[in-house]
CSV table of C-alpha atoms in Angstrom, one decimal:
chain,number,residue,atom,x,y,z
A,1,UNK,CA,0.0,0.0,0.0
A,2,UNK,CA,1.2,3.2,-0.9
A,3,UNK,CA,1.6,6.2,2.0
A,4,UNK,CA,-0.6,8.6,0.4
A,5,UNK,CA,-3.9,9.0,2.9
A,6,UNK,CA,-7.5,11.3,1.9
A,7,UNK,CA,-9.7,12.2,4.4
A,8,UNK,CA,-12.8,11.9,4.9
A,9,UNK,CA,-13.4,8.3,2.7
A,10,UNK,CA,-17.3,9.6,2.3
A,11,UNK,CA,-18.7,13.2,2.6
A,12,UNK,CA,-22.0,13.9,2.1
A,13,UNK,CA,-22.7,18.0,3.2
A,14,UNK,CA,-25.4,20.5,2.0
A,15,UNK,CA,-25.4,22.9,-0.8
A,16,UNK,CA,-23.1,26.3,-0.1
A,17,UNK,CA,-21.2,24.3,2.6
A,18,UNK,CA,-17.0,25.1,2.4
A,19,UNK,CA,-15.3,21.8,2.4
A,20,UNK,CA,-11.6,20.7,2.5
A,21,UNK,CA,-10.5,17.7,1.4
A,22,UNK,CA,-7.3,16.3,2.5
A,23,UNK,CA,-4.7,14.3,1.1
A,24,UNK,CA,-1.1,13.7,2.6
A,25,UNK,CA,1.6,11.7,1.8
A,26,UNK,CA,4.6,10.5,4.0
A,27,UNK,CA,7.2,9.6,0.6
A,28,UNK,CA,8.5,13.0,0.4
A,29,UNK,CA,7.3,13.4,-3.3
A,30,UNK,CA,7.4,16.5,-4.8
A,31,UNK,CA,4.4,16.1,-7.8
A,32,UNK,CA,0.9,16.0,-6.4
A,33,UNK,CA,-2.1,15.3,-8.4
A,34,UNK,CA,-5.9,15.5,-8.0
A,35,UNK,CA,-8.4,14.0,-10.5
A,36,UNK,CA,-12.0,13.9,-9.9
A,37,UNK,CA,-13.9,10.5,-11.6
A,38,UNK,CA,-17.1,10.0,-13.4
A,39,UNK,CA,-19.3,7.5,-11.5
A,40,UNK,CA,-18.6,5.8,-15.4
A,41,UNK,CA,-14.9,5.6,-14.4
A,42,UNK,CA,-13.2,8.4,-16.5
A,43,UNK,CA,-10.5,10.4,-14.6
A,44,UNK,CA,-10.1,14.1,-15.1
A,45,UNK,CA,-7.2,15.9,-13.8
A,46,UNK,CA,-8.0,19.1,-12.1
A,47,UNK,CA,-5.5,20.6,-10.3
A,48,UNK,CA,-1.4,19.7,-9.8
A,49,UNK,CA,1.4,20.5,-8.0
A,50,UNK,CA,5.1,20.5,-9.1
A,51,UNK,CA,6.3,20.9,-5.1
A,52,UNK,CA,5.8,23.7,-2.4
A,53,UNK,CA,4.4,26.9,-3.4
A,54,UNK,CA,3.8,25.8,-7.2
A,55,UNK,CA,-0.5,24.5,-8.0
A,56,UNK,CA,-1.4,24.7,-11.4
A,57,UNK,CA,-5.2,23.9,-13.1
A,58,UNK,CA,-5.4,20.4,-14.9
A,59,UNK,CA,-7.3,19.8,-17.8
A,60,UNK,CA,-10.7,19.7,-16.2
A,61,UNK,CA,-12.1,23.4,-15.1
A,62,UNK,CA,-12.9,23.0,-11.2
A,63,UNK,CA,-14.4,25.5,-8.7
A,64,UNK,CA,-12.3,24.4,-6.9
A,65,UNK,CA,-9.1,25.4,-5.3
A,66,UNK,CA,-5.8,23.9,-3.9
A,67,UNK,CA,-2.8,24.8,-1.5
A,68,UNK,CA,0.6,23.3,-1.1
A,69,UNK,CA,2.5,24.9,1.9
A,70,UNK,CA,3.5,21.6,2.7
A,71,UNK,CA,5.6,18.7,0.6
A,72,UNK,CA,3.4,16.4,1.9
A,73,UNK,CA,0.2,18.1,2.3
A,74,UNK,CA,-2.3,18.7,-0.7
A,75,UNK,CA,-5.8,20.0,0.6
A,76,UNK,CA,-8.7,20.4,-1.8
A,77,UNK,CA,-10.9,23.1,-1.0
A,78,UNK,CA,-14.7,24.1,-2.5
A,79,UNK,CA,-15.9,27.3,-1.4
A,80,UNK,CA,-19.3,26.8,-1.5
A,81,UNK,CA,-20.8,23.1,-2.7
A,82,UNK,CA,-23.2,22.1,-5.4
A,83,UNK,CA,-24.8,19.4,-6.4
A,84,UNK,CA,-22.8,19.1,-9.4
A,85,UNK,CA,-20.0,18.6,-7.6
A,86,UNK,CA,-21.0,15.0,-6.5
A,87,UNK,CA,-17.9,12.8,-7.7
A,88,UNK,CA,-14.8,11.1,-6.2
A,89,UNK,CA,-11.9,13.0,-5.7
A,90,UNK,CA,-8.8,10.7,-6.0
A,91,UNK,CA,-5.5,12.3,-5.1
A,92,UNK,CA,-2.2,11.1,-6.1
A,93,UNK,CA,1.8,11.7,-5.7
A,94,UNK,CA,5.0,10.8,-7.3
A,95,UNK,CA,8.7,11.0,-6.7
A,96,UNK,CA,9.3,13.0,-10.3
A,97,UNK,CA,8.3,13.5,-13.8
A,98,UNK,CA,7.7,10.8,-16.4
A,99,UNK,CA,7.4,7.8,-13.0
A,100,UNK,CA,4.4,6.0,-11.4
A,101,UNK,CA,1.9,8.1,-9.3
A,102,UNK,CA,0.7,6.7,-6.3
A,103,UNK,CA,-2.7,6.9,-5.3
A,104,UNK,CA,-5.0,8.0,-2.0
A,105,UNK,CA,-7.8,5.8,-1.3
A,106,UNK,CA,-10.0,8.4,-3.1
A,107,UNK,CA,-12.7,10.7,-0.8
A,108,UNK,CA,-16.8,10.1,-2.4
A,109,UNK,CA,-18.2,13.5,-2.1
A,110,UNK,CA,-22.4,13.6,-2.1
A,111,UNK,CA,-23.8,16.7,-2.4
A,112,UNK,CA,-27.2,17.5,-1.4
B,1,UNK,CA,-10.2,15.8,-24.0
B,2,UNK,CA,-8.8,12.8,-22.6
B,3,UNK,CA,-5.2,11.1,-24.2
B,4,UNK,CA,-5.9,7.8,-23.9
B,5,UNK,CA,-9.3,5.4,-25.3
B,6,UNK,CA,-9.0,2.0,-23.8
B,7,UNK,CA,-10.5,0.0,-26.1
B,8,UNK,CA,-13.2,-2.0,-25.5
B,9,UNK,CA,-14.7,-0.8,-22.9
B,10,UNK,CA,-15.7,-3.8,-20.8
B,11,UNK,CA,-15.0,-7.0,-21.4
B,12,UNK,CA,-16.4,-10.3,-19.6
B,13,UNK,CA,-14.6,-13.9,-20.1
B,14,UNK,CA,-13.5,-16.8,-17.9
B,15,UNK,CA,-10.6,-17.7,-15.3
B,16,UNK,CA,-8.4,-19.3,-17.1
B,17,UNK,CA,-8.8,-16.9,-20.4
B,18,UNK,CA,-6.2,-14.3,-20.9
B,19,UNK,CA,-7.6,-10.6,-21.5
B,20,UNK,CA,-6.2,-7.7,-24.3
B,21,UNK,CA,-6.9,-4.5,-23.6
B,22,UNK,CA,-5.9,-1.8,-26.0
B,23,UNK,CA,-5.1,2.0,-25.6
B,24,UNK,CA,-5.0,4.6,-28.0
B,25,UNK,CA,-3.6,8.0,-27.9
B,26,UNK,CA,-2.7,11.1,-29.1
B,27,UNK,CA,0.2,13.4,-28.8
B,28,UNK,CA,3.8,12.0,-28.0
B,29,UNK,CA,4.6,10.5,-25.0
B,30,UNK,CA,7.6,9.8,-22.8
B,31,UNK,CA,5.7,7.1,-21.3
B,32,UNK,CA,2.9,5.6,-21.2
B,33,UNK,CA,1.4,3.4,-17.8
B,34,UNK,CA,-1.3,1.2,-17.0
B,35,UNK,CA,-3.2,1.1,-13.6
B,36,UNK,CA,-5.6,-1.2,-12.1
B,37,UNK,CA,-8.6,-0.1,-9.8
B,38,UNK,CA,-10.7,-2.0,-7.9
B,39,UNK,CA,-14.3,-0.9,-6.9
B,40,UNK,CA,-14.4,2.3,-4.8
B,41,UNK,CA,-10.7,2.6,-3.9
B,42,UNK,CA,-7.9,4.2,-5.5
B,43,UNK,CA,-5.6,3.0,-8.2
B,44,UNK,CA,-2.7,0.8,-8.5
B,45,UNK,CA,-0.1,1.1,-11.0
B,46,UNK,CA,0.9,-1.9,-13.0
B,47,UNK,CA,3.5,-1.5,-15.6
B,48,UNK,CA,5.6,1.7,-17.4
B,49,UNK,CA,7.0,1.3,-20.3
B,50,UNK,CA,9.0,4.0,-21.9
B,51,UNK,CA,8.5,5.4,-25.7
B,52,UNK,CA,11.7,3.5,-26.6
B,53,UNK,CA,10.4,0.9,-25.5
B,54,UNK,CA,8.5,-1.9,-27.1
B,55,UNK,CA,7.5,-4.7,-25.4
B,56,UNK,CA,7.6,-5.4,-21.2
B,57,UNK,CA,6.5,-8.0,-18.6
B,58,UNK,CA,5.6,-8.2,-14.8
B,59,UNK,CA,4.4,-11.1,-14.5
B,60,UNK,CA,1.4,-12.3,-16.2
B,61,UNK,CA,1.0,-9.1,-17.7
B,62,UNK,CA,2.4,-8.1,-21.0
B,63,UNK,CA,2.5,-4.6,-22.1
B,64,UNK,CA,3.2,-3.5,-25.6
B,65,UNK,CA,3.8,-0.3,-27.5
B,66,UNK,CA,3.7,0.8,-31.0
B,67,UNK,CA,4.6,4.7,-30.9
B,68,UNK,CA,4.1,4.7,-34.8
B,69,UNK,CA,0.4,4.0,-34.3
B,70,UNK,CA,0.1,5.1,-31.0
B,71,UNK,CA,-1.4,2.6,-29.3
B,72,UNK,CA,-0.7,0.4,-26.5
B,73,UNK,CA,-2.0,-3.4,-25.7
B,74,UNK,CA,-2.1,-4.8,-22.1
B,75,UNK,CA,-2.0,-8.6,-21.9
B,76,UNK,CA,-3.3,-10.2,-18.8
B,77,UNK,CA,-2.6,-14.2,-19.2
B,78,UNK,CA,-4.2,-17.1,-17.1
B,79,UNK,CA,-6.8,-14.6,-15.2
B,80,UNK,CA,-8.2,-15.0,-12.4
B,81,UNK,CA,-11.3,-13.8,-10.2
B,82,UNK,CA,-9.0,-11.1,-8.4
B,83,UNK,CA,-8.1,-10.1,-12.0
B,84,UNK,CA,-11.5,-8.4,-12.0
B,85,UNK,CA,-11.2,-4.6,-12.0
B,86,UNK,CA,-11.0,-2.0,-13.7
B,87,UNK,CA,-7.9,-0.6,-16.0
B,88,UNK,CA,-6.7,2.6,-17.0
B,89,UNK,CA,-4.0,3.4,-19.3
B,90,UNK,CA,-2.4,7.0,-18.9
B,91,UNK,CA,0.3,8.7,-20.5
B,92,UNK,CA,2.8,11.3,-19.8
B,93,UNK,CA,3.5,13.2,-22.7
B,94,UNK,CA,6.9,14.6,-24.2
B,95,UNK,CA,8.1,17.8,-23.7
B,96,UNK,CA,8.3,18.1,-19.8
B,97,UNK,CA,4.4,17.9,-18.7
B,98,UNK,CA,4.3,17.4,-15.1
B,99,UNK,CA,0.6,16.0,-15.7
B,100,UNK,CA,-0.5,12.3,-16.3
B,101,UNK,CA,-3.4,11.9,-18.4
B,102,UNK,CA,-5.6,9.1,-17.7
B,103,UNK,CA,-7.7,6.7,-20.6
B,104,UNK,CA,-11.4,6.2,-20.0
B,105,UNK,CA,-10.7,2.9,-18.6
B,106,UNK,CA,-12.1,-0.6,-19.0
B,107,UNK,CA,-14.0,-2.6,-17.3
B,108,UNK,CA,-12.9,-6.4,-17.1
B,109,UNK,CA,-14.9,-9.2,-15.6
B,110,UNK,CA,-13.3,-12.5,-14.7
B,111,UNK,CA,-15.9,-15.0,-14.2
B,112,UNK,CA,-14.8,-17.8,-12.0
């Protein structure tokens, strides 16, 4: 098993609510990753992190927002939850470019 | 849009049978990886192979690559009931992209 953790495993919160998901990691890699899946599977990256200070947007537009103060802290924030933001959020780390990511057990956001 | 098509897009035989799954892309790649993911957790990777590369094993997988096509064919021989997940394939493209973009994945089902 890797030593990548996200917390909470299962959210489910109320529309507007602020939420942060974390996600740490205890293997001192500098690349982060988040990608938020499809209930049909499909993975879309939405935010990344090259190492402290650096977050850039993936390829999927997201409302929401990321920090990296920390190596091995990576939280995931949404200002005010929708609906529409009902997904899993699966975060992932690696030791440097162009090698194998290691992934969190993924947090299952439900929004009501 | 998404780098990677696994192709098809589930696939159901029995333990014993081996399973191809196939990946396509589109731009060039340093690498491309496969990862396996079992229901509601996070993913696992499998193999790498590199864009010089052509063919590798890990066991009973096989992993091939034809960059002239660009595609990609994983090879799962002898399966078994574990076997059943789902797989991604993901590439990391040339150039110096910190980001890994992930296939739409397959579903396979190894019937015991």
């Amino acid at each position: 098993e890797a030593d990548i953790y996200q917390t909470p495993r299962y959210l489910v919160i109320g529309t507007g609510k602020k939420i942060t998901l974390e996600c740490s990691q205890t293997m001192g890699h500098d690349k982060m990753y988040w990608y938020q899946q499809d209930p049909g599977m499909e993975l879309h990256l939405i935010h990344y992190s090259y190492g402290v200070n650096s977050t850039e947007k993936g390829d999927l537009s997201s409302e929401s927002t990321v920090s990296r103060i920390r190596t091995e802290h990576f939280p995931l924030t949404l200002e005010s939850a929708r609906p529409s933001h009902t997904s899993q959020y699966l975060c992932a780390s690696s030791p440097a470019m162009n090698t194998e990511a290691f992934f969190g057990q993924g947090t299952r956001l439900t929004v009501v | 849009s998404q780098q990677g098509e696994e192709d098809p897009q589930a696939l159901s035989i029995q333990e014993g049978e081996n399973a191809t799954m196939n990946c396509s892309y589109k731009t060039s790649i340093n690498n491309l990886q496969w990862y396996r993911q079992n229901s509601g957790r996070g993913l696992v990777h499998l193999i790498l192979i590199r864009s010089n590369e052509r063919e590798k094993h890990s066991g009973r997988l096989r992993v091939t690559l034809d960059t002239s096509k660009k595609s990609s064919s994983l090879l799962i021989t002898a399966s078994r009931a574990a076997d059943t997940a789902s797989y991604f394939c993901a590439t990391a493209a040339q150039g110096g992209s910190e980001k890994l973009v992930f296939g739409k994945g397959m579903k396979l089902t190894v019937n015991p």
